[in-house]
Coordinates of N, CA, C and O in Angstrom, one line a residue:
M926 N 8.2 -5.6 6.1 CA 7.8 -7.0 6.1 C 6.3 -7.2 5.8 O 5.5 -6.4 6.2
T927 N 6.0 -8.2 5.0 CA 4.6 -8.4 4.7 C 4.3 -9.9 5.2 O 5.2 -10.6 5.6
T928 N 3.0 -10.2 5.2 CA 2.7 -11.5 5.7 C 3.2 -12.6 4.7 O 3.5 -13.7 5.2
F929 N 3.5 -12.2 3.5 CA 4.0 -13.2 2.5 C 5.3 -13.7 2.9 O 5.6 -14.9 2.7
Q930 N 6.2 -12.9 3.5 CA 7.5 -13.2 3.8 C 7.7 -14.3 4.9 O 8.7 -14.8 5.1
Q931 N 6.7 -14.4 5.7 CA 6.8 -15.3 6.8 C 6.7 -16.8 6.4 O 5.9 -17.1 5.5
N932 N 7.5 -17.6 7.0 CA 7.5 -19.1 6.7 C 7.8 -19.4 5.2 O 7.3 -20.4 4.7
H933 N 8.7 -18.6 4.5 CA 9.1 -18.9 3.2 C 10.6 -18.9 3.1 O 11.3 -18.1 3.9
P934 N 11.2 -19.6 2.2 CA 12.7 -19.6 2.1 C 13.1 -18.3 1.4 O 12.3 -17.6 0.9
P935 N 14.5 -18.1 1.4 CA 14.9 -16.8 0.7 C 14.4 -16.7 -0.7 O 14.3 -17.8 -1.4
A936 N 14.1 -15.5 -1.1 CA 13.5 -15.3 -2.5 C 13.9 -14.0 -3.0 O 14.0 -13.0 -2.3
H937 N 14.0 -13.9 -4.4 CA 14.2 -12.7 -5.0 C 12.8 -11.9 -5.1 O 11.8 -12.5 -5.6
I938 N 12.8 -10.7 -4.7 CA 11.5 -9.9 -4.6 C 11.6 -8.7 -5.5 O 12.6 -7.9 -5.4
E939 N 10.6 -8.5 -6.3 CA 10.4 -7.2 -6.9 C 9.2 -6.6 -6.1 O 8.1 -7.1 -6.1
Q940 N 9.5 -5.5 -5.5 CA 8.5 -4.8 -4.6 C 8.1 -3.5 -5.3 O 8.9 -2.6 -5.4
F941 N 6.8 -3.3 -5.6 CA 6.3 -2.1 -6.3 C 5.4 -1.4 -5.2 O 4.5 -2.0 -4.6
V942 N 5.7 -0.1 -5.0 CA 5.0 0.7 -4.0 C 4.4 1.9 -4.6 O 5.1 2.6 -5.3
M943 N 3.2 2.2 -4.3 CA 2.5 3.5 -4.7 C 1.7 4.0 -3.6 O 1.1 3.3 -2.9
A944 N 1.7 5.3 -3.4 CA 0.9 6.0 -2.5 C 0.0 7.1 -3.1 O 0.5 7.7 -4.1
Y945 N -1.2 7.2 -2.7 CA -2.0 8.3 -3.3 C -2.7 9.0 -2.1 O -3.0 8.5 -1.1
G946 N -3.0 10.3 -2.4 CA -3.6 11.2 -1.4 C -5.1 11.1 -1.4 O -5.7 11.0 -2.5
V947 N -5.7 11.2 -0.2 CA -7.1 11.2 0.0 C -7.5 12.2 1.1 O -6.6 12.7 1.7
E948 N -8.8 12.4 1.2 CA -9.2 13.3 2.3 C -9.1 12.5 3.6 O -9.6 11.4 3.9
Q949 N -8.3 13.1 4.6 CA -8.0 12.5 5.8 C -9.2 12.2 6.7 O -9.3 11.2 7.4
D950 N -10.2 13.1 6.7 CA -11.4 12.8 7.5 C -12.1 11.6 7.0 O -12.7 10.9 7.8
R951 N -12.0 11.3 5.7 CA -12.7 10.0 5.2 C -11.9 8.8 5.7 O -12.5 7.8 6.1
L952 N -10.6 8.9 5.9 CA -9.8 7.8 6.5 C -10.2 7.7 7.9 O -10.4 6.5 8.4
R953 N -10.3 8.8 8.6 CA -10.6 8.7 10.1 C -11.9 8.0 10.3 O -12.1 7.3 11.3
A954 N -12.9 8.1 9.3 CA -14.2 7.5 9.5 C -14.2 6.0 9.4 O -15.2 5.4 9.8
I955 N -13.1 5.4 8.8 CA -13.1 3.9 8.7 C -12.1 3.3 9.6 O -12.1 2.1 9.7
L956 N -11.2 4.1 10.2 CA -10.2 3.5 11.1 C -10.8 2.8 12.3 O -11.7 3.4 13.0
P957 N -10.3 1.6 12.7 CA -10.8 1.0 13.9 C -10.4 1.7 15.2 O -9.4 2.5 15.1
E958 N -11.0 1.5 16.3 CA -10.7 2.1 17.5 C -9.2 1.7 17.9 O -8.8 0.6 17.7
G959 N -8.5 2.7 18.4 CA -7.2 2.5 18.9 C -6.1 3.0 17.8 O -4.9 2.9 18.1
F960 N -6.6 3.4 16.7 CA -5.6 3.8 15.6 C -5.9 5.2 15.2 O -7.1 5.7 15.1
M961 N -4.8 6.0 15.0 CA -5.0 7.4 14.6 C -4.3 7.6 13.3 O -3.2 7.2 13.1
S962 N -5.0 8.3 12.3 CA -4.4 8.5 11.0 C -3.3 9.6 11.1 O -3.4 10.6 11.7
L963 N -2.1 9.2 10.5 CA -1.0 10.1 10.5 C -0.9 11.0 9.3 O -0.5 12.2 9.4
R964 N -1.4 10.5 8.1 CA -1.3 11.3 6.9 C -2.5 10.9 6.0 O -3.0 9.8 6.1
P965 N -2.9 11.8 5.1 CA -4.0 11.5 4.2 C -3.6 10.7 3.0 O -3.5 11.2 1.9
V966 N -3.2 9.4 3.3 CA -2.6 8.6 2.2 C -3.1 7.2 2.4 O -3.3 6.6 3.4
I967 N -3.3 6.5 1.2 CA -3.5 5.1 1.1 C -2.3 4.6 0.2 O -2.0 5.2 -0.8
R968 N -1.8 3.5 0.7 CA -0.6 2.9 0.0 C -0.9 1.5 -0.6 O -1.6 0.7 0.1
I969 N -0.5 1.2 -1.8 CA -0.6 -0.1 -2.4 C 0.8 -0.7 -2.5 O 1.7 0.0 -3.1
N970 N 1.1 -1.9 -2.0 CA 2.4 -2.5 -2.0 C 2.2 -3.8 -2.7 O 1.6 -4.8 -2.1
A971 N 2.7 -4.0 -3.9 CA 2.6 -5.2 -4.6 C 4.0 -5.8 -4.8 O 5.0 -5.2 -4.9
E972 N 4.0 -7.2 -4.8 CA 5.3 -7.9 -4.9 C 5.2 -9.1 -5.8 O 4.1 -9.7 -6.0
I973 N 6.3 -9.4 -6.4 CA 6.5 -10.6 -7.2 C 7.7 -11.3 -6.6 O 8.7 -10.8 -6.5
A974 N 7.4 -12.6 -6.2 CA 8.5 -13.4 -5.6 C 8.9 -14.4 -6.6 O 8.1 -15.2 -7.2
E975 N 10.3 -14.4 -6.8 CA 10.9 -15.4 -7.7 C 10.3 -15.4 -9.1 O 10.3 -16.4 -9.8
G976 N 9.7 -14.2 -9.5 CA 9.2 -14.0 -10.9 C 7.9 -14.8 -11.1 O 7.4 -14.9 -12.2
K977 N 7.3 -15.4 -10.0 CA 6.2 -16.3 -10.2 C 4.9 -15.8 -9.4 O 3.8 -15.8 -10.0
R978 N 5.1 -15.6 -8.2 CA 3.9 -15.3 -7.3 C 3.7 -13.9 -7.0 O 4.6 -13.2 -6.6
A979 N 2.5 -13.4 -7.2 CA 2.1 -12.0 -7.0 C 1.3 -11.9 -5.7 O 0.4 -12.7 -5.4
Y980 N 1.6 -10.8 -5.0 CA 1.0 -10.6 -3.7 C 0.8 -9.1 -3.5 O 1.6 -8.3 -4.0
L981 N -0.2 -8.6 -2.8 CA -0.5 -7.2 -2.7 C -1.1 -6.9 -1.4 O -2.0 -7.7 -0.9
E982 N -0.7 -5.8 -0.8 CA -1.4 -5.2 0.4 C -1.8 -3.8 0.2 O -1.1 -3.0 -0.5
V983 N -2.9 -3.4 0.8 CA -3.4 -2.0 0.8 C -3.4 -1.6 2.2 O -3.9 -2.3 3.1
N984 N -2.8 -0.4 2.5 CA -2.7 0.0 3.9 C -2.7 1.5 4.0 O -2.7 2.2 3.0
T985 N -2.7 2.1 5.2 CA -2.7 3.5 5.5 C -1.8 3.8 6.7 O -1.7 3.0 7.6
A986 N -1.2 5.0 6.7 CA -0.3 5.4 7.8 C -1.0 5.7 9.1 O -1.9 6.5 9.1
V987 N -0.6 5.1 10.2 CA -1.3 5.3 11.4 C -0.3 5.3 12.6 O 0.9 4.9 12.4
S988 N -0.8 5.6 13.8 CA -0.1 5.4 15.0 C -1.0 4.6 16.0 O -2.2 4.8 15.9
S989 N -0.4 3.8 16.8 CA -1.2 3.0 17.8 C -0.3 2.5 18.8 O 0.8 2.0 18.5
A990 N -0.6 2.7 20.1 CA 0.1 2.1 21.2 C 1.6 2.5 21.2 O 2.4 1.7 21.4
G991 N 1.8 3.8 20.8 CA 3.2 4.2 20.8 C 4.0 3.9 19.6 O 5.2 4.2 19.6
R992 N 3.4 3.2 18.6 CA 4.1 2.9 17.4 C 3.5 3.6 16.2 O 2.4 3.8 16.2
K993 N 4.4 3.8 15.2 CA 4.0 4.4 13.9 C 4.3 3.4 12.8 O 5.3 2.7 12.8
G994 N 3.3 3.3 11.9 CA 3.6 2.4 10.8 C 2.4 2.4 9.8 O 1.7 3.4 9.7
W995 N 2.1 1.2 9.3 CA 1.0 1.1 8.3 C 0.0 0.0 8.7 O 0.4 -1.1 9.1
L996 N -1.2 0.4 8.8 CA -2.3 -0.4 9.1 C -2.9 -1.1 7.9 O -3.3 -0.4 6.9
N997 N -2.8 -2.5 7.9 CA -3.2 -3.2 6.7 C -4.7 -3.2 6.5 O -5.4 -3.6 7.5
I998 N -5.2 -2.8 5.4 CA -6.6 -2.8 5.1 C -7.0 -4.1 4.4 O -8.1 -4.7 4.7
A999 N -6.2 -4.6 3.5 CA -6.5 -5.8 2.8 C -5.3 -6.5 2.3 O -4.2 -5.8 2.0
V1000 N -5.3 -7.8 2.2 CA -4.3 -8.7 1.6 C -4.9 -9.3 0.4 O -5.9 -10.0 0.5
L1001 N -4.3 -9.2 -0.7 CA -4.7 -9.8 -2.0 C -3.6 -10.8 -2.5 O -2.6 -10.3 -2.9
D1002 N -3.9 -12.0 -2.4 CA -2.9 -13.0 -2.7 C -3.3 -13.7 -4.0 O -4.5 -13.7 -4.4
G1003 N -2.3 -14.2 -4.8 CA -2.6 -15.0 -6.0 C -3.1 -14.1 -7.1 O -4.0 -14.5 -7.9
L1004 N -2.7 -12.9 -7.2 CA -3.1 -12.0 -8.3 C -2.4 -12.5 -9.6 O -1.4 -13.1 -9.6
S1005 N -3.0 -12.1 -10.7 CA -2.3 -12.3 -12.0 C -1.5 -11.1 -12.2 O -1.8 -10.0 -11.8
F1006 N -0.4 -11.3 -13.0 CA 0.4 -10.1 -13.4 C 1.0 -10.4 -14.7 O 1.2 -11.6 -15.1
D1007 N 1.3 -9.3 -15.4 CA 2.0 -9.5 -16.7 C 3.0 -8.3 -16.9 O 2.9 -7.3 -16.3
K1008 N 4.0 -8.6 -17.7 CA 5.1 -7.6 -17.9 C 5.1 -7.3 -19.4 O 5.1 -8.2 -20.3
D1009 N 5.1 -6.0 -19.8 CA 5.1 -5.6 -21.1 C 6.2 -4.5 -21.2 O 5.9 -3.3 -20.9
G1010 N 7.4 -4.9 -21.6 CA 8.5 -3.9 -21.7 C 8.8 -3.5 -20.2 O 9.0 -4.3 -19.4
S1011 N 8.8 -2.2 -20.0 CA 9.1 -1.7 -18.6 C 7.9 -1.6 -17.7 O 8.0 -1.1 -16.6
T1012 N 6.7 -2.1 -18.2 CA 5.5 -2.0 -17.4 C 5.1 -3.3 -16.8 O 5.0 -4.3 -17.5
T1013 N 4.8 -3.3 -15.5 CA 4.2 -4.5 -14.8 C 2.9 -4.2 -14.3 O 2.6 -3.1 -13.7
T1014 N 1.9 -5.0 -14.6 CA 0.5 -4.8 -14.3 C 0.0 -5.9 -13.4 O 0.2 -7.1 -13.8
F1015 N -0.7 -5.6 -12.3 CA -1.3 -6.6 -11.4 C -2.8 -6.5 -11.5 O -3.3 -5.4 -11.6
R1016 N -3.5 -7.6 -11.5 CA -5.0 -7.6 -11.6 C -5.6 -8.7 -10.8 O -5.1 -9.8 -10.6
N1017 N -6.8 -8.4 -10.2 CA -7.7 -9.4 -9.8 C -9.1 -8.7 -9.9 O -9.2 -7.7 -10.6
D1018 N -10.1 -9.3 -9.4 CA -11.5 -8.8 -9.6 C -11.8 -7.5 -8.8 O -12.9 -7.0 -8.9
Q1019 N -10.8 -7.1 -7.9 CA -11.0 -5.9 -7.1 C -10.1 -4.7 -7.5 O -10.5 -3.6 -7.3
L1020 N -9.0 -5.0 -8.2 CA -8.0 -3.9 -8.4 C -7.2 -4.2 -9.7 O -6.9 -5.4 -10.0
E1021 N -6.9 -3.2 -10.4 CA -5.9 -3.2 -11.5 C -4.9 -2.1 -11.3 O -5.3 -0.9 -11.1
I1022 N -3.6 -2.4 -11.3 CA -2.6 -1.4 -11.1 C -1.4 -1.7 -11.9 O -1.0 -2.9 -12.0
S1023 N -0.8 -0.7 -12.5 CA 0.3 -0.8 -13.4 C 1.4 0.1 -13.0 O 1.2 1.2 -12.6
F1024 N 2.7 -0.4 -13.0 CA 3.9 0.4 -12.7 C 4.8 0.4 -13.9 O 5.1 -0.7 -14.4
T1025 N 5.2 1.5 -14.3 CA 6.1 1.7 -15.5 C 7.5 2.3 -15.0 O 7.5 3.4 -14.5
R1026 N 8.5 1.5 -15.1 CA 9.8 2.0 -14.6 C 10.3 3.1 -15.6 O 10.1 3.0 -16.8
I1027 N 10.9 4.2 -14.9 CA 11.3 5.3 -15.8 C 12.8 5.5 -15.8 O 13.3 6.4 -16.4
G1028 N 13.5 4.5 -15.2 CA 15.0 4.5 -15.3 C 15.7 5.5 -14.4 O 16.9 5.8 -14.6
I1029 N 15.0 6.1 -13.5 CA 15.7 7.1 -12.6 C 15.7 6.5 -11.2 O 14.7 6.1 -10.6
Q1030 N 16.9 6.5 -10.6 CA 17.1 5.9 -9.3 C 16.9 6.9 -8.2 O 17.2 8.1 -8.4
G1031 N 16.4 6.4 -7.0 CA 16.3 7.2 -5.8 C 17.1 6.6 -4.7 O 17.8 5.6 -4.9
G1032 N 16.9 7.1 -3.5 CA 17.7 6.5 -2.4 C 17.0 5.3 -1.8 O 16.1 4.7 -2.4
C1033 N 17.5 4.8 -0.7 CA 16.9 3.7 0.0 C 15.5 4.0 0.4 O 15.2 5.1 0.8
P1034 N 14.5 3.1 0.2 CA 13.1 3.4 0.5 C 12.7 3.4 2.0 O 11.6 3.6 2.3
A1035 N 13.7 3.1 2.9 CA 13.4 3.0 4.3 C 12.8 4.3 4.8 O 13.2 5.4 4.4
E1036 N 11.7 4.2 5.6 CA 11.0 5.4 6.2 C 11.4 5.5 7.7 O 11.4 4.6 8.4
K1037 N 11.8 6.8 8.1 CA 12.2 7.0 9.4 C 11.1 6.8 10.5 O 11.4 6.4 11.6
D1038 N 9.9 7.1 10.1 CA 8.8 6.9 11.1 C 8.0 5.7 10.9 O 6.8 5.6 11.2
N1039 N 8.6 4.6 10.3 CA 7.8 3.4 10.0 C 8.4 2.3 10.9 O 9.5 1.7 10.7
D1040 N 7.7 2.0 12.0 CA 8.1 0.9 12.9 C 7.7 -0.5 12.3 O 8.3 -1.5 12.7
G1041 N 6.7 -0.5 11.5 CA 6.3 -1.7 10.9 C 4.8 -1.7 10.5 O 4.3 -0.6 10.2
C1042 N 4.2 -2.9 10.3 CA 2.8 -3.0 9.9 C 1.9 -3.6 10.9 O 2.3 -4.6 11.6
F1043 N 0.7 -3.1 11.1 CA -0.3 -3.6 11.9 C -1.2 -4.5 11.1 O -1.7 -4.0 10.1
Y1044 N -1.6 -5.6 11.6 CA -2.5 -6.5 11.0 C -3.6 -6.8 12.0 O -3.3 -7.2 13.1
I1045 N -4.9 -6.6 11.6 CA -6.0 -6.9 12.5 C -7.0 -7.8 11.8 O -7.1 -7.7 10.6
G1046 N -7.7 -8.6 12.6 CA -8.7 -9.5 12.0 C -9.7 -9.8 13.1 O -9.6 -9.3 14.2
R1047 N -10.6 -10.6 12.8 CA -11.6 -11.0 13.7 C -11.1 -11.6 15.0 O -11.5 -11.4 16.1
D1048 N -10.0 -12.4 14.8 CA -9.5 -13.2 15.9 C -8.1 -12.8 16.3 O -7.5 -13.5 17.2
E1049 N -7.5 -11.8 15.7 CA -6.1 -11.5 16.0 C -5.8 -10.0 15.8 O -6.5 -9.3 15.0
K1050 N -4.8 -9.5 16.4 CA -4.2 -8.2 16.2 C -2.7 -8.4 16.4 O -2.3 -8.7 17.5
R1051 N -1.9 -8.1 15.4 CA -0.5 -8.3 15.6 C 0.3 -7.2 14.9 O -0.3 -6.5 14.0
F1052 N 1.5 -7.1 15.3 CA 2.4 -6.0 14.7 C 3.6 -6.7 14.2 O 4.2 -7.5 14.9
V1053 N 4.0 -6.4 12.9 CA 5.1 -7.0 12.3 C 6.2 -5.9 12.0 O 5.9 -4.9 11.3
P1054 N 7.4 -6.0 12.7 CA 8.4 -5.0 12.5 C 8.8 -4.7 11.0 O 8.6 -5.6 10.2
A1055 N 9.2 -3.5 10.8 CA 9.5 -3.1 9.4 C 10.7 -3.9 8.8 O 11.6 -4.2 9.5
E1056 N 10.6 -4.3 7.6 CA 11.6 -5.0 6.9 C 12.7 -4.1 6.5 O 12.5 -3.0 6.1
K1057 N 14.0 -4.6 6.6 CA 15.1 -3.7 6.3 C 15.5 -3.9 4.8 O 15.8 -5.0 4.4
V1058 N 15.3 -2.9 4.1 CA 15.6 -2.9 2.6 C 16.6 -1.7 2.4 O 16.2 -0.5 2.6
D1059 N 17.8 -2.0 2.0 CA 18.9 -1.0 1.9 C 19.4 -0.8 0.5 O 20.6 -0.4 0.4
V1060 N 18.7 -1.2 -0.5 CA 19.1 -1.0 -1.9 C 18.3 0.2 -2.5 O 17.2 0.5 -2.0
P1061 N 18.9 0.8 -3.5 CA 18.2 2.0 -4.1 C 16.9 1.6 -4.8 O 16.7 0.4 -5.3
K1062 N 15.9 2.5 -4.8 CA 14.7 2.3 -5.5 C 14.8 2.9 -6.9 O 15.7 3.7 -7.2
E1063 N 13.9 2.5 -7.8 CA 13.7 3.1 -9.1 C 12.3 3.6 -9.2 O 11.3 3.0 -8.9
F1064 N 12.2 4.9 -9.6 CA 10.9 5.6 -9.7 C 10.1 5.0 -10.8 O 10.7 4.6 -11.8
C1065 N 8.8 5.0 -10.6 CA 7.9 4.5 -11.6 C 6.8 5.5 -11.9 O 6.4 6.4 -11.0
D1066 N 6.2 5.4 -13.1 CA 4.9 6.0 -13.3 C 3.8 5.0 -12.9 O 4.1 3.8 -13.0
C1067 N 2.6 5.4 -12.5 CA 1.7 4.4 -12.0 C 0.3 4.8 -12.4 O 0.0 6.0 -12.4
R1068 N -0.5 3.8 -12.7 CA -2.0 4.1 -12.9 C -2.7 2.9 -12.2 O -2.3 1.8 -12.2
F1069 N -3.9 3.3 -11.6 CA -4.6 2.2 -10.9 C -6.1 2.5 -11.0 O -6.5 3.6 -11.2
R1070 N -6.9 1.5 -10.7 CA -8.3 1.6 -10.5 C -8.9 0.5 -9.7 O -8.5 -0.7 -10.0
F1071 N -9.7 0.8 -8.7 CA -10.4 -0.2 -8.0 C -11.6 -0.6 -8.8 O -12.3 0.3 -9.3
L1072 N -11.9 -1.8 -8.8 CA -13.1 -2.3 -9.6 C -14.3 -2.6 -8.7 O -15.3 -3.1 -9.3
T1073 N -14.2 -2.2 -7.5 CA -15.4 -2.4 -6.6 C -16.4 -1.3 -6.8 O -16.2 -0.3 -7.5
Y1074 N -17.6 -1.5 -6.2 CA -18.6 -0.5 -6.3 C -18.1 0.9 -5.8 O -17.5 1.0 -4.8
K1075 N -18.3 1.9 -6.6 CA -17.8 3.3 -6.4 C -16.3 3.3 -6.2 O -15.8 4.1 -5.4
G1076 N -15.6 2.4 -6.9 CA -14.2 2.4 -6.8 C -13.5 3.6 -7.3 O -14.1 4.4 -8.2
T1077 N -12.3 3.9 -6.8 CA -11.6 5.1 -7.2 C -10.5 4.8 -8.2 O -10.2 3.6 -8.4
S1078 N -9.9 5.8 -8.8 CA -8.8 5.5 -9.7 C -7.8 6.7 -9.7 O -8.2 7.8 -9.2
G1079 N -6.7 6.6 -10.3 CA -5.7 7.7 -10.3 C -4.5 7.4 -11.2 O -4.3 6.2 -11.6
E1080 N -3.7 8.4 -11.5 CA -2.6 8.3 -12.4 C -1.5 9.3 -11.9 O -1.9 10.4 -11.5
S1081 N -0.3 8.8 -11.9 CA 0.8 9.7 -11.5 C 1.1 10.8 -12.5 O 0.7 10.7 -13.6
V1082 N 1.7 11.9 -12.0 CA 2.0 13.0 -12.8 C 3.5 13.2 -13.1 O 3.9 14.3 -13.4
G1083 N 4.3 12.2 -12.8 CA 5.7 12.3 -13.1 C 6.6 13.0 -12.0 O 7.7 13.4 -12.3
E1084 N 6.1 13.1 -10.8 CA 6.8 13.7 -9.7 C 6.4 13.1 -8.4 O 5.3 12.5 -8.3
T1085 N 7.2 13.2 -7.4 CA 6.8 12.7 -6.0 C 6.3 13.9 -5.2 O 6.9 15.0 -5.1
L1086 N 5.1 13.7 -4.7 CA 4.4 14.8 -3.9 C 4.3 14.4 -2.4 O 4.2 13.3 -2.1
P1087 N 4.3 15.4 -1.5 CA 4.2 15.1 -0.1 C 2.7 14.8 0.3 O 1.8 15.2 -0.4
A1088 N 2.6 14.1 1.4 CA 1.3 13.8 2.0 C 1.3 14.6 3.4 O 1.9 14.2 4.3
I1089 N 0.6 15.8 3.4 CA 0.7 16.7 4.6 C -0.5 16.4 5.5 O -1.7 16.4 5.0
P1090 N -0.3 16.1 6.8 CA -1.4 15.9 7.7 C -2.4 17.0 7.7 O -2.1 18.2 7.5
E1091 N -3.7 16.7 7.8 CA -4.8 17.6 7.8 C -5.6 17.6 9.1 O -5.8 16.6 9.7
L1092 N -5.9 18.8 9.6 CA -6.8 18.9 10.8 C -8.1 18.3 10.5 O -8.6 18.4 9.4
A1093 N -8.8 17.8 11.5 CA -10.1 17.3 11.4 C -11.1 18.4 11.1 O -11.1 19.4 11.9
V1094 N -11.9 18.3 10.1 CA -12.8 19.3 9.7 C -14.3 18.8 9.7 O -15.2 19.4 10.2
K1095 N -14.4 17.6 9.1 CA -15.8 17.1 8.9 C -15.8 15.7 9.6 O -14.9 14.8 9.4
A1096 N -16.9 15.4 10.3 CA -17.1 14.1 10.9 C -18.0 13.2 10.0 O -19.2 13.5 9.9
Y1097 N -17.5 12.3 9.2 CA -18.2 11.5 8.4 C -18.8 10.3 9.2 O -18.3 10.0 10.3
P1098 N -19.9 9.7 8.8 CA -20.5 8.6 9.5 C -19.5 7.4 9.6 O -18.7 7.2 8.6
R1099 N -19.4 6.7 10.7 CA -18.5 5.6 10.8 C -18.8 4.5 9.8 O -20.0 4.2 9.6
E1100 N -17.8 3.9 9.2 CA -18.0 2.8 8.3 C -17.0 1.7 8.7 O -16.0 1.9 9.3
Y1101 N -17.3 0.5 8.2 CA -16.5 -0.6 8.5 C -15.1 -0.5 7.9 O -15.0 0.0 6.7
F1102 N -14.1 -1.0 8.5 CA -12.7 -0.9 8.0 C -12.5 -2.1 7.1 O -12.1 -3.2 7.5
D1103 N -12.7 -1.9 5.8 CA -12.5 -2.9 4.8 C -12.1 -2.3 3.5 O -12.1 -1.0 3.3
L1104 N -11.7 -3.1 2.5 CA -11.3 -2.6 1.2 C -12.3 -1.9 0.5 O -12.1 -0.9 -0.2
D1105 N -13.6 -2.4 0.5 CA -14.6 -1.7 -0.2 C -14.8 -0.2 0.2 O -14.9 0.7 -0.6
N1106 N -14.8 0.0 1.5 CA -14.9 1.4 2.0 C -13.7 2.2 1.8 O -13.8 3.4 1.5
A1107 N -12.5 1.6 1.8 CA -11.3 2.4 1.5 C -11.3 2.7 0.0 O -10.9 3.8 -0.4
A1108 N -11.7 1.8 -0.8 CA -11.6 1.9 -2.3 C -12.6 3.0 -2.8 O -12.3 3.6 -3.9
K1109 N -13.6 3.4 -2.0 CA -14.5 4.4 -2.5 C -14.1 5.8 -2.0 O -14.8 6.8 -2.4
I1110 N -13.1 5.9 -1.3 CA -12.5 7.2 -0.9 C -11.8 7.8 -2.1 O -10.8 7.2 -2.6
P1111 N -12.2 8.9 -2.7 CA -11.7 9.4 -4.0 C -10.2 9.7 -3.9 O -9.7 10.2 -2.9
C1112 N -9.5 9.3 -4.9 CA -8.0 9.7 -5.1 C -7.9 11.1 -5.5 O -8.4 11.5 -6.5
R1113 N -7.2 11.9 -4.7 CA -6.9 13.3 -5.0 C -5.8 13.3 -6.1 O -5.8 14.1 -7.0
Q1114 N -4.7 12.5 -5.8 CA -3.6 12.5 -6.7 C -2.7 11.3 -6.3 O -2.5 11.1 -5.1
V1115 N -2.1 10.6 -7.3 CA -1.0 9.7 -7.0 C 0.2 10.5 -6.5 O 0.6 11.4 -7.2
L1116 N 0.7 10.2 -5.4 CA 1.8 11.0 -4.8 C 3.2 10.5 -5.2 O 4.1 11.2 -5.1
G1117 N 3.3 9.3 -5.6 CA 4.6 8.7 -6.1 C 4.5 7.2 -6.1 O 3.7 6.5 -5.5
A1118 N 5.5 6.6 -6.9 CA 5.6 5.2 -7.0 C 7.0 4.8 -7.3 O 7.8 5.6 -7.9
Y1119 N 7.4 3.6 -6.9 CA 8.7 3.1 -7.1 C 8.8 1.6 -7.1 O 7.8 1.0 -6.7
V1120 N 9.9 1.0 -7.5 CA 10.1 -0.4 -7.4 C 11.5 -0.6 -6.8 O 12.4 0.2 -7.0
V1121 N 11.6 -1.7 -6.0 CA 12.9 -2.0 -5.4 C 13.1 -3.5 -5.5 O 12.1 -4.2 -5.4
E1122 N 14.2 -4.0 -5.9 CA 14.5 -5.4 -6.0 C 15.5 -5.8 -4.9 O 16.6 -5.1 -4.7
F1123 N 15.3 -6.9 -4.3 CA 16.2 -7.4 -3.2 C 15.9 -8.9 -2.9 O 14.9 -9.4 -3.4
T1124 N 16.8 -9.5 -2.2 CA 16.6 -10.9 -1.7 C 16.1 -10.9 -0.3 O 16.7 -10.3 0.6
R1125 N 14.9 -11.5 -0.1 CA 14.3 -11.6 1.2 C 14.8 -12.9 1.8 O 14.6 -14.0 1.3
E1126 N 15.5 -12.8 2.9 CA 16.0 -14.0 3.6 C 14.9 -14.6 4.5 O 14.0 -14.0 4.9

């Protein structure tokens, strides 16, 4: 479930998901108090609703208060997007990311250790249970680049790779939990990408 799905009527959703590996100690340095990094990964989740509206979230895998899921780093609404054959590209002044369908299906994208998403802000902290999506995914090739200062970039290599937890080795200076600080953590490798289509009730 994303914030977009709340207070909206049923809609056809194209959901594009990409995860890339980063140094886990760098993630630990930006996480807010009360959250523990589960894996050295940042995920980008982009959606198109009814073929018209684009929406995107950037998040990372965490645990907090006995729950495991994804801590939202940023919400980017009202992105522009275009389709060129099998490639869909999302853009705004902070990020450009493209997904190219490769015609190979996988299983249901549901994650066993994903209870949902954590959203935090100046005046709120809330948890949204994981959305149930039970249709097959289609694998994608992916390319992305953050356009912020010291932004990172990456490209998939045609296979799905694991994100293995890393022991803490280096204590980086604490930094604010925001998209700019997340975007400057270098991408080691795009770990995988897919698209799934479903009706959100």
